[in-house]
PDB file of C-alpha atoms in Angstrom:
ATOM      1  CA  MET A   1     -30.645 -25.794 -34.361  1.00  0.00           C
ATOM      2  CA  GLU A   2     -30.961 -26.751 -30.552  1.00  0.00           C
ATOM      3  CA  CYS A   3     -29.205 -25.723 -27.565  1.00  0.00           C
ATOM      4  CA  HIS A   4     -28.613 -28.257 -24.541  1.00  0.00           C
ATOM      5  CA  ILE A   5     -26.492 -26.123 -22.332  1.00  0.00           C
ATOM      6  CA  ASP A   6     -28.898 -27.367 -19.367  1.00  0.00           C
ATOM      7  CA  TYR A   7     -27.903 -31.142 -20.149  1.00  0.00           C
ATOM      8  CA  GLN A   8     -26.908 -32.858 -16.721  1.00  0.00           C
ATOM      9  CA  PRO A   9     -24.593 -35.871 -17.755  1.00  0.00           C
ATOM     10  CA  ALA A  10     -24.326 -38.794 -15.837  1.00  0.00           C
ATOM     11  CA  ALA A  11     -20.688 -39.191 -14.245  1.00  0.00           C
ATOM     12  CA  ASP A  12     -19.973 -42.410 -16.262  1.00  0.00           C
ATOM     13  CA  LEU A  13     -21.573 -41.028 -19.436  1.00  0.00           C
ATOM     14  CA  LEU A  14     -18.683 -41.899 -21.747  1.00  0.00           C
ATOM     15  CA  GLU A  15     -17.313 -44.741 -19.558  1.00  0.00           C
ATOM     16  CA  GLY A  16     -15.354 -47.335 -22.040  1.00  0.00           C
ATOM     17  CA  ARG A  17     -15.612 -44.924 -25.076  1.00  0.00           C
ATOM     18  CA  VAL A  18     -12.484 -43.989 -27.390  1.00  0.00           C
ATOM     19  CA  ILE A  19     -12.827 -40.700 -28.475  1.00  0.00           C
ATOM     20  CA  LEU A  20     -10.356 -38.675 -30.592  1.00  0.00           C
ATOM     21  CA  VAL A  21     -10.070 -34.713 -30.382  1.00  0.00           C
ATOM     22  CA  THR A  22      -8.465 -32.529 -32.873  1.00  0.00           C
ATOM     23  CA  GLY A  23      -6.982 -29.239 -31.737  1.00  0.00           C
ATOM     24  CA  ALA A  24      -6.802 -30.870 -28.346  1.00  0.00           C
ATOM     25  CA  GLY A  25      -3.824 -28.847 -27.049  1.00  0.00           C
ATOM     26  CA  ASP A  26      -5.690 -25.565 -26.215  1.00  0.00           C
ATOM     27  CA  GLY A  27      -9.113 -23.675 -25.981  1.00  0.00           C
ATOM     28  CA  ILE A  28     -12.273 -25.853 -26.568  1.00  0.00           C
ATOM     29  CA  GLY A  29     -10.219 -28.634 -27.590  1.00  0.00           C
ATOM     30  CA  ARG A  30      -8.354 -28.990 -24.501  1.00  0.00           C
ATOM     31  CA  ALA A  31     -11.478 -28.552 -22.339  1.00  0.00           C
ATOM     32  CA  ALA A  32     -13.224 -31.169 -24.319  1.00  0.00           C
ATOM     33  CA  ALA A  33     -10.585 -33.640 -23.992  1.00  0.00           C
ATOM     34  CA  ARG A  34     -10.493 -32.980 -20.057  1.00  0.00           C
ATOM     35  CA  CYS A  35     -14.394 -33.252 -19.937  1.00  0.00           C
ATOM     36  CA  PHE A  36     -14.640 -36.464 -21.855  1.00  0.00           C
ATOM     37  CA  ALA A  37     -11.892 -38.076 -19.848  1.00  0.00           C
ATOM     38  CA  ALA A  38     -13.427 -36.823 -16.540  1.00  0.00           C
ATOM     39  CA  HIS A  39     -16.831 -38.848 -17.722  1.00  0.00           C
ATOM     40  CA  GLY A  40     -14.586 -42.101 -18.413  1.00  0.00           C
ATOM     41  CA  ALA A  41     -13.494 -41.894 -22.224  1.00  0.00           C
ATOM     42  CA  THR A  42     -10.136 -42.824 -23.301  1.00  0.00           C
ATOM     43  CA  LEU A  43      -8.749 -39.801 -25.254  1.00  0.00           C
ATOM     44  CA  ILE A  44      -6.643 -39.666 -28.699  1.00  0.00           C
ATOM     45  CA  LEU A  45      -5.010 -36.327 -28.239  1.00  0.00           C
ATOM     46  CA  VAL A  46      -4.230 -34.954 -31.730  1.00  0.00           C
ATOM     47  CA  GLY A  47      -2.831 -31.383 -32.436  1.00  0.00           C
ATOM     48  CA  ARG A  48       0.211 -29.935 -33.878  1.00  0.00           C
ATOM     49  CA  THR A  49       2.201 -28.859 -30.698  1.00  0.00           C
ATOM     50  CA  LEU A  50       3.380 -31.731 -28.699  1.00  0.00           C
ATOM     51  CA  ALA A  51       4.129 -29.826 -25.482  1.00  0.00           C
ATOM     52  CA  LYS A  52       0.572 -28.625 -25.528  1.00  0.00           C
ATOM     53  CA  LEU A  53      -0.666 -32.243 -25.930  1.00  0.00           C
ATOM     54  CA  GLU A  54       1.643 -33.570 -23.046  1.00  0.00           C
ATOM     55  CA  ALA A  55       0.206 -30.876 -20.780  1.00  0.00           C
ATOM     56  CA  VAL A  56      -3.211 -32.094 -21.568  1.00  0.00           C
ATOM     57  CA  TYR A  57      -2.243 -35.768 -21.053  1.00  0.00           C
ATOM     58  CA  ASP A  58      -0.678 -34.844 -17.864  1.00  0.00           C
ATOM     59  CA  GLU A  59      -3.781 -32.979 -16.766  1.00  0.00           C
ATOM     60  CA  ILE A  60      -6.117 -35.896 -17.443  1.00  0.00           C
ATOM     61  CA  GLU A  61      -3.772 -38.392 -15.665  1.00  0.00           C
ATOM     62  CA  VAL A  62      -3.438 -36.206 -12.597  1.00  0.00           C
ATOM     63  CA  ALA A  63      -7.306 -35.882 -12.548  1.00  0.00           C
ATOM     64  CA  GLY A  64      -7.723 -39.704 -12.653  1.00  0.00           C
ATOM     65  CA  GLY A  65      -8.998 -40.232 -15.890  1.00  0.00           C
ATOM     66  CA  PRO A  66      -8.066 -43.066 -18.248  1.00  0.00           C
ATOM     67  CA  GLN A  67      -4.572 -43.014 -19.920  1.00  0.00           C
ATOM     68  CA  PRO A  68      -4.815 -40.953 -23.107  1.00  0.00           C
ATOM     69  CA  ALA A  69      -2.845 -41.355 -26.255  1.00  0.00           C
ATOM     70  CA  ILE A  70      -0.994 -38.452 -28.024  1.00  0.00           C
ATOM     71  CA  PHE A  71      -0.772 -38.145 -31.817  1.00  0.00           C
ATOM     72  CA  PRO A  72       1.033 -35.074 -33.251  1.00  0.00           C
ATOM     73  CA  LEU A  73      -0.395 -33.962 -36.534  1.00  0.00           C
ATOM     74  CA  ASN A  74      -0.660 -30.542 -38.358  1.00  0.00           C
ATOM     75  CA  PHE A  75      -3.548 -30.350 -40.587  1.00  0.00           C
ATOM     76  CA  GLU A  76      -1.718 -27.862 -42.728  1.00  0.00           C
ATOM     77  CA  GLY A  77       0.728 -30.166 -43.970  1.00  0.00           C
ATOM     78  CA  ALA A  78      -0.533 -33.834 -43.206  1.00  0.00           C
ATOM     79  CA  THR A  79      -1.071 -35.992 -46.035  1.00  0.00           C
ATOM     80  CA  SER A  80      -3.653 -38.806 -46.679  1.00  0.00           C
ATOM     81  CA  LYS A  81      -0.762 -41.339 -45.779  1.00  0.00           C
ATOM     82  CA  GLU A  82      -0.647 -39.986 -42.415  1.00  0.00           C
ATOM     83  CA  TYR A  83      -4.384 -39.919 -41.816  1.00  0.00           C
ATOM     84  CA  HIS A  84      -4.232 -43.708 -42.710  1.00  0.00           C
ATOM     85  CA  GLU A  85      -1.091 -44.253 -40.587  1.00  0.00           C
ATOM     86  CA  LEU A  86      -3.412 -42.778 -37.762  1.00  0.00           C
ATOM     87  CA  ALA A  87      -6.190 -45.332 -38.436  1.00  0.00           C
ATOM     88  CA  GLY A  88      -3.873 -48.255 -38.606  1.00  0.00           C
ATOM     89  CA  THR A  89      -2.327 -47.400 -35.044  1.00  0.00           C
ATOM     90  CA  LEU A  90      -5.841 -46.753 -33.571  1.00  0.00           C
ATOM     91  CA  SER A  91      -6.901 -50.116 -35.379  1.00  0.00           C
ATOM     92  CA  ARG A  92      -4.246 -52.014 -33.483  1.00  0.00           C
ATOM     93  CA  GLU A  93      -4.407 -50.167 -30.212  1.00  0.00           C
ATOM     94  CA  PHE A  94      -8.094 -49.945 -29.787  1.00  0.00           C
ATOM     95  CA  GLY A  95     -10.107 -51.834 -32.482  1.00  0.00           C
ATOM     96  CA  ARG A  96     -12.768 -48.979 -32.980  1.00  0.00           C
ATOM     97  CA  LEU A  97     -13.357 -45.351 -32.580  1.00  0.00           C
ATOM     98  CA  ASP A  98     -16.406 -44.319 -30.520  1.00  0.00           C
ATOM     99  CA  GLY A  99     -16.176 -40.657 -31.050  1.00  0.00           C
ATOM    100  CA  LEU A 100     -14.413 -37.923 -33.275  1.00  0.00           C
ATOM    101  CA  LEU A 101     -14.284 -34.160 -32.525  1.00  0.00           C
ATOM    102  CA  HIS A 102     -12.984 -32.093 -35.364  1.00  0.00           C
ATOM    103  CA  ASN A 103     -12.150 -28.970 -33.400  1.00  0.00           C
ATOM    104  CA  ALA A 104      -8.968 -27.693 -35.044  1.00  0.00           C
ATOM    105  CA  GLY A 105      -9.209 -24.811 -37.084  1.00  0.00           C
ATOM    106  CA  LEU A 106      -7.532 -21.816 -38.801  1.00  0.00           C
ATOM    107  CA  LEU A 107      -9.000 -18.364 -38.696  1.00  0.00           C
ATOM    108  CA  GLY A 108      -6.893 -16.524 -41.592  1.00  0.00           C
ATOM    109  CA  ASP A 109      -7.473 -12.945 -42.208  1.00  0.00           C
ATOM    110  CA  MET A 110     -10.515 -10.799 -41.267  1.00  0.00           C
ATOM    111  CA  ALA A 111     -10.474  -9.213 -44.932  1.00  0.00           C
ATOM    112  CA  ALA A 112     -12.656  -8.242 -47.893  1.00  0.00           C
ATOM    113  CA  PHE A 113     -12.487 -11.119 -50.558  1.00  0.00           C
ATOM    114  CA  ALA A 114     -11.098  -8.539 -53.124  1.00  0.00           C
ATOM    115  CA  ASP A 115      -8.117  -8.302 -50.993  1.00  0.00           C
ATOM    116  CA  TYR A 116      -7.527 -11.737 -49.664  1.00  0.00           C
ATOM    117  CA  ASP A 117      -4.532 -13.421 -49.907  1.00  0.00           C
ATOM    118  CA  LEU A 118      -5.263 -16.522 -51.894  1.00  0.00           C
ATOM    119  CA  GLU A 119      -2.325 -18.555 -50.662  1.00  0.00           C
ATOM    120  CA  LEU A 120      -3.847 -18.050 -47.119  1.00  0.00           C
ATOM    121  CA  TRP A 121      -7.338 -18.830 -48.354  1.00  0.00           C
ATOM    122  CA  GLU A 122      -6.040 -22.125 -49.583  1.00  0.00           C
ATOM    123  CA  ARG A 123      -4.468 -22.794 -46.251  1.00  0.00           C
ATOM    124  CA  VAL A 124      -7.514 -21.950 -44.414  1.00  0.00           C
ATOM    125  CA  MET A 125      -9.634 -24.375 -46.674  1.00  0.00           C
ATOM    126  CA  HIS A 126      -7.032 -27.088 -46.109  1.00  0.00           C
ATOM    127  CA  VAL A 127      -6.916 -27.072 -42.383  1.00  0.00           C
ATOM    128  CA  ASN A 128     -10.566 -26.530 -41.849  1.00  0.00           C
ATOM    129  CA  VAL A 129     -12.192 -28.554 -44.750  1.00  0.00           C
ATOM    130  CA  THR A 130      -9.727 -31.035 -46.696  1.00  0.00           C
ATOM    131  CA  GLY A 131      -7.985 -32.288 -43.457  1.00  0.00           C
ATOM    132  CA  PRO A 132     -10.862 -33.108 -41.519  1.00  0.00           C
ATOM    133  CA  LEU A 133     -12.539 -34.780 -44.406  1.00  0.00           C
ATOM    134  CA  TRP A 134      -9.404 -37.031 -45.253  1.00  0.00           C
ATOM    135  CA  MET A 135      -9.188 -37.745 -41.379  1.00  0.00           C
ATOM    136  CA  THR A 136     -12.715 -38.933 -41.544  1.00  0.00           C
ATOM    137  CA  GLN A 137     -12.515 -40.955 -44.490  1.00  0.00           C
ATOM    138  CA  ALA A 138      -9.551 -42.811 -43.157  1.00  0.00           C
ATOM    139  CA  LEU A 139     -11.130 -43.136 -39.810  1.00  0.00           C
ATOM    140  CA  LEU A 140     -14.606 -44.273 -40.974  1.00  0.00           C
ATOM    141  CA  PRO A 141     -14.032 -48.130 -40.783  1.00  0.00           C
ATOM    142  CA  LEU A 142     -13.057 -47.534 -37.066  1.00  0.00           C
ATOM    143  CA  LEU A 143     -16.163 -45.560 -36.358  1.00  0.00           C
ATOM    144  CA  GLN A 144     -18.319 -47.917 -38.101  1.00  0.00           C
ATOM    145  CA  ALA A 145     -16.809 -50.938 -35.890  1.00  0.00           C
ATOM    146  CA  SER A 146     -18.256 -48.980 -32.802  1.00  0.00           C
ATOM    147  CA  ARG A 147     -21.940 -49.746 -31.742  1.00  0.00           C
ATOM    148  CA  ASP A 148     -22.718 -45.978 -30.973  1.00  0.00           C
ATOM    149  CA  ALA A 149     -20.231 -43.504 -32.791  1.00  0.00           C
ATOM    150  CA  SER A 150     -20.514 -39.861 -32.834  1.00  0.00           C
ATOM    151  CA  VAL A 151     -18.971 -37.176 -35.210  1.00  0.00           C
ATOM    152  CA  ILE A 152     -18.756 -33.761 -34.259  1.00  0.00           C
ATOM    153  CA  LEU A 153     -17.721 -31.111 -36.773  1.00  0.00           C
ATOM    154  CA  THR A 154     -17.070 -27.689 -35.335  1.00  0.00           C
ATOM    155  CA  SER A 155     -19.356 -25.065 -37.204  1.00  0.00           C
ATOM    156  CA  SER A 156     -19.620 -21.204 -36.861  1.00  0.00           C
ATOM    157  CA  SER A 157     -22.706 -18.818 -36.964  1.00  0.00           C
ATOM    158  CA  VAL A 158     -20.611 -17.374 -39.985  1.00  0.00           C
ATOM    159  CA  GLY A 159     -20.810 -20.645 -41.567  1.00  0.00           C
ATOM    160  CA  ARG A 160     -24.807 -20.569 -41.464  1.00  0.00           C
ATOM    161  CA  LYS A 161     -25.134 -17.068 -42.414  1.00  0.00           C
ATOM    162  CA  ALA A 162     -22.048 -15.330 -43.963  1.00  0.00           C
ATOM    163  CA  ARG A 163     -21.015 -11.950 -42.759  1.00  0.00           C
ATOM    164  CA  ALA A 164     -18.552  -9.596 -44.571  1.00  0.00           C
ATOM    165  CA  LYS A 165     -14.676  -9.903 -44.133  1.00  0.00           C
ATOM    166  CA  TRP A 166     -14.945 -13.406 -42.789  1.00  0.00           C
ATOM    167  CA  GLY A 167     -13.422 -14.690 -45.874  1.00  0.00           C
ATOM    168  CA  ALA A 168     -11.963 -18.415 -45.970  1.00  0.00           C
ATOM    169  CA  TYR A 169     -13.002 -19.204 -42.559  1.00  0.00           C
ATOM    170  CA  ALA A 170     -16.988 -18.561 -43.475  1.00  0.00           C
ATOM    171  CA  VAL A 171     -16.528 -20.287 -46.679  1.00  0.00           C
ATOM    172  CA  SER A 172     -14.753 -23.221 -45.014  1.00  0.00           C
ATOM    173  CA  LYS A 173     -17.912 -23.432 -42.284  1.00  0.00           C
ATOM    174  CA  PHE A 174     -20.216 -23.728 -45.057  1.00  0.00           C
ATOM    175  CA  ALA A 175     -18.203 -26.524 -46.562  1.00  0.00           C
ATOM    176  CA  THR A 176     -18.321 -28.117 -43.293  1.00  0.00           C
ATOM    177  CA  GLU A 177     -22.043 -27.938 -42.827  1.00  0.00           C
ATOM    178  CA  GLY A 178     -22.310 -29.385 -46.173  1.00  0.00           C
ATOM    179  CA  PHE A 179     -20.118 -32.287 -45.628  1.00  0.00           C
ATOM    180  CA  MET A 180     -21.911 -32.960 -42.496  1.00  0.00           C
ATOM    181  CA  GLN A 181     -25.122 -33.165 -44.327  1.00  0.00           C
ATOM    182  CA  LEU A 182     -23.585 -35.294 -47.091  1.00  0.00           C
ATOM    183  CA  LEU A 183     -22.077 -38.018 -44.599  1.00  0.00           C
ATOM    184  CA  ALA A 184     -25.223 -38.066 -42.364  1.00  0.00           C
ATOM    185  CA  ASP A 185     -27.404 -38.779 -45.390  1.00  0.00           C
ATOM    186  CA  GLU A 186     -24.952 -41.516 -46.722  1.00  0.00           C
ATOM    187  CA  LEU A 187     -24.786 -43.414 -43.292  1.00  0.00           C
ATOM    188  CA  VAL A 188     -28.657 -43.072 -42.035  1.00  0.00           C
ATOM    189  CA  GLY A 189     -30.014 -46.322 -41.993  1.00  0.00           C
ATOM    190  CA  THR A 190     -27.123 -48.165 -42.951  1.00  0.00           C
ATOM    191  CA  SER A 191     -24.734 -47.435 -39.929  1.00  0.00           C
ATOM    192  CA  SER A 192     -24.352 -46.771 -36.213  1.00  0.00           C
ATOM    193  CA  VAL A 193     -22.367 -43.526 -36.986  1.00  0.00           C
ATOM    194  CA  ARG A 194     -24.172 -40.287 -36.563  1.00  0.00           C
ATOM    195  CA  VAL A 195     -22.557 -36.810 -37.972  1.00  0.00           C
ATOM    196  CA  ASN A 196     -23.702 -33.527 -36.746  1.00  0.00           C
ATOM    197  CA  THR A 197     -22.212 -29.766 -36.385  1.00  0.00           C
ATOM    198  CA  LEU A 198     -21.814 -27.933 -33.455  1.00  0.00           C
ATOM    199  CA  ASN A 199     -21.418 -23.887 -33.394  1.00  0.00           C
ATOM    200  CA  PRO A 200     -19.617 -23.273 -29.814  1.00  0.00           C
ATOM    201  CA  GLY A 201     -20.745 -19.660 -30.027  1.00  0.00           C
ATOM    202  CA  ALA A 202     -18.776 -16.676 -28.623  1.00  0.00           C
ATOM    203  CA  THR A 203     -16.387 -18.335 -26.299  1.00  0.00           C
ATOM    204  CA  ARG A 204     -13.056 -17.314 -24.344  1.00  0.00           C
ATOM    205  CA  THR A 205     -10.552 -18.562 -26.804  1.00  0.00           C
ATOM    206  CA  ALA A 206      -7.305 -17.443 -28.777  1.00  0.00           C
ATOM    207  CA  MET A 207      -9.150 -17.340 -32.034  1.00  0.00           C
ATOM    208  CA  ARG A 208     -11.920 -15.165 -30.681  1.00  0.00           C
ATOM    209  CA  ARG A 209      -9.404 -12.797 -29.390  1.00  0.00           C
ATOM    210  CA  ARG A 210      -7.970 -12.539 -32.895  1.00  0.00           C
ATOM    211  CA  ALA A 211     -11.141 -12.031 -34.361  1.00  0.00           C
ATOM    212  CA  TYR A 212     -12.544  -9.366 -32.135  1.00  0.00           C
ATOM    213  CA  PRO A 213      -9.424  -7.885 -30.480  1.00  0.00           C
ATOM    214  CA  GLU A 214     -11.586  -5.091 -28.561  1.00  0.00           C
ATOM    215  CA  GLU A 215     -13.898  -7.369 -27.052  1.00  0.00           C
ATOM    216  CA  ASP A 216     -13.736  -7.713 -23.347  1.00  0.00           C
ATOM    217  CA  PRO A 217     -13.186 -11.590 -22.977  1.00  0.00           C
ATOM    218  CA  THR A 218     -14.705 -11.625 -19.511  1.00  0.00           C
ATOM    219  CA  THR A 219     -17.969 -11.296 -20.975  1.00  0.00           C
ATOM    220  CA  LEU A 220     -17.860 -14.485 -22.951  1.00  0.00           C
ATOM    221  CA  ARG A 221     -18.238 -18.036 -21.549  1.00  0.00           C
ATOM    222  CA  THR A 222     -15.253 -19.977 -20.981  1.00  0.00           C
ATOM    223  CA  PRO A 223     -14.703 -23.316 -22.746  1.00  0.00           C
ATOM    224  CA  ASP A 224     -15.616 -25.542 -19.863  1.00  0.00           C
ATOM    225  CA  ALA A 225     -18.971 -23.672 -19.583  1.00  0.00           C
ATOM    226  CA  ILE A 226     -20.077 -24.974 -22.950  1.00  0.00           C
ATOM    227  CA  MET A 227     -19.263 -28.567 -22.470  1.00  0.00           C
ATOM    228  CA  PRO A 228     -22.657 -29.865 -21.851  1.00  0.00           C
ATOM    229  CA  THR A 229     -23.660 -29.825 -25.364  1.00  0.00           C
ATOM    230  CA  TYR A 230     -20.418 -31.346 -26.250  1.00  0.00           C
ATOM    231  CA  LEU A 231     -21.056 -34.261 -23.708  1.00  0.00           C
ATOM    232  CA  TRP A 232     -24.881 -34.600 -24.967  1.00  0.00           C
ATOM    233  CA  LEU A 233     -23.697 -35.059 -28.655  1.00  0.00           C
ATOM    234  CA  MET A 234     -20.763 -37.311 -27.868  1.00  0.00           C
ATOM    235  CA  GLY A 235     -22.818 -39.597 -25.367  1.00  0.00           C
ATOM    236  CA  PRO A 236     -25.545 -42.065 -25.981  1.00  0.00           C
ATOM    237  CA  ASP A 237     -28.424 -39.458 -25.280  1.00  0.00           C
ATOM    238  CA  SER A 238     -28.085 -38.173 -28.913  1.00  0.00           C
ATOM    239  CA  ARG A 239     -28.124 -41.550 -30.556  1.00  0.00           C
ATOM    240  CA  GLU A 240     -30.970 -40.727 -32.627  1.00  0.00           C
ATOM    241  CA  ARG A 241     -29.965 -37.470 -34.005  1.00  0.00           C
ATOM    242  CA  THR A 242     -28.046 -37.103 -37.019  1.00  0.00           C
ATOM    243  CA  GLY A 243     -27.626 -34.644 -39.925  1.00  0.00           C
ATOM    244  CA  GLU A 244     -28.346 -31.680 -37.836  1.00  0.00           C
ATOM    245  CA  ALA A 245     -26.655 -28.203 -36.949  1.00  0.00           C
ATOM    246  CA  PHE A 246     -26.654 -27.766 -33.173  1.00  0.00           C
ATOM    247  CA  ASP A 247     -25.684 -24.593 -31.089  1.00  0.00           C
ATOM    248  CA  ALA A 248     -23.647 -24.682 -27.751  1.00  0.00           C
ATOM    249  CA  GLN A 249     -25.177 -21.406 -26.673  1.00  0.00           C
ATOM    250  CA  PRO A 250     -28.377 -19.204 -26.929  1.00  0.00           C
ATOM    251  CA  PRO A 251     -28.165 -16.648 -29.448  1.00  0.00           C
ATOM    252  CA  ARG A 252     -26.517 -13.406 -28.445  1.00  0.00           C
ATOM    253  CA  THR A 253     -28.425 -10.039 -28.619  1.00  0.00           C
ATOM    254  CA  SER A 254     -25.649  -8.602 -30.419  1.00  0.00           C
ATOM    255  CA  ARG A 255     -22.655  -9.810 -32.882  1.00  0.00           C
ATOM    256  CA  PRO A 256     -23.297 -13.414 -32.735  1.00  0.00           C
ATOM    257  CA  GLY A 257     -19.846 -15.349 -32.562  1.00  0.00           C
ATOM    258  CA  HIS A 258     -18.002 -18.526 -32.990  1.00  0.00           C
ATOM    259  CA  ALA A 259     -15.179 -20.197 -31.616  1.00  0.00           C
ATOM    260  CA  ALA A 260     -12.806 -23.273 -32.547  1.00  0.00           C
ATOM    261  CA  GLY A 261     -10.151 -24.326 -30.322  1.00  0.00           C
TER     262      GLY A 261
END
């Protein structure tokens, strides 16, 4: 695992690229969408809350970024048909996809496995694993139409070493790591698409507050502060790297954390 928080991107790093971000309405997804647009990318903003997506759309336009597109979608209830409809729309509008950031996620309960509500477990797995897998499969032809496409799957420290009471979230992130390895191995040598995971680390987000309600959020990096690693993975400087697990921050000296938009 490597850390690239000191990466200094060129202003036009993502010029001309088409990038889709899930969970784009808030937290890390919002920061990533704005950051990618500021470096020249055309964004497809995907999330469940239209008002939040519209707010990010407006922020990108006011900042002078390329006009983004909005596609409301709730991973919890989305069907395979909806993912293929999304792929069809993007094919007609853009013809390719140069980047895909899977950022949307559901924390679930902080509870012992013996007490975990199984319906909630299923919801977490569907949002964090099944939905992103279905979306990736539907979008794969568009990614392969790009000369240099990057897929980033959001991981977590608890998806690399499990900790008690992280339940379905931890298991879902282990599945994310496994899927990354599988897809990267299938595509290596036959495709320009690279696939990696990224653990954001302890970041000032709503999900982090739910996981650690007693923590002082001012001690955490903001989503904007961890964007260099996202830019590096999404841009051409990471072209030769695939099938790897990256961290956006150095390890913390106590209680390592995670975040997802």
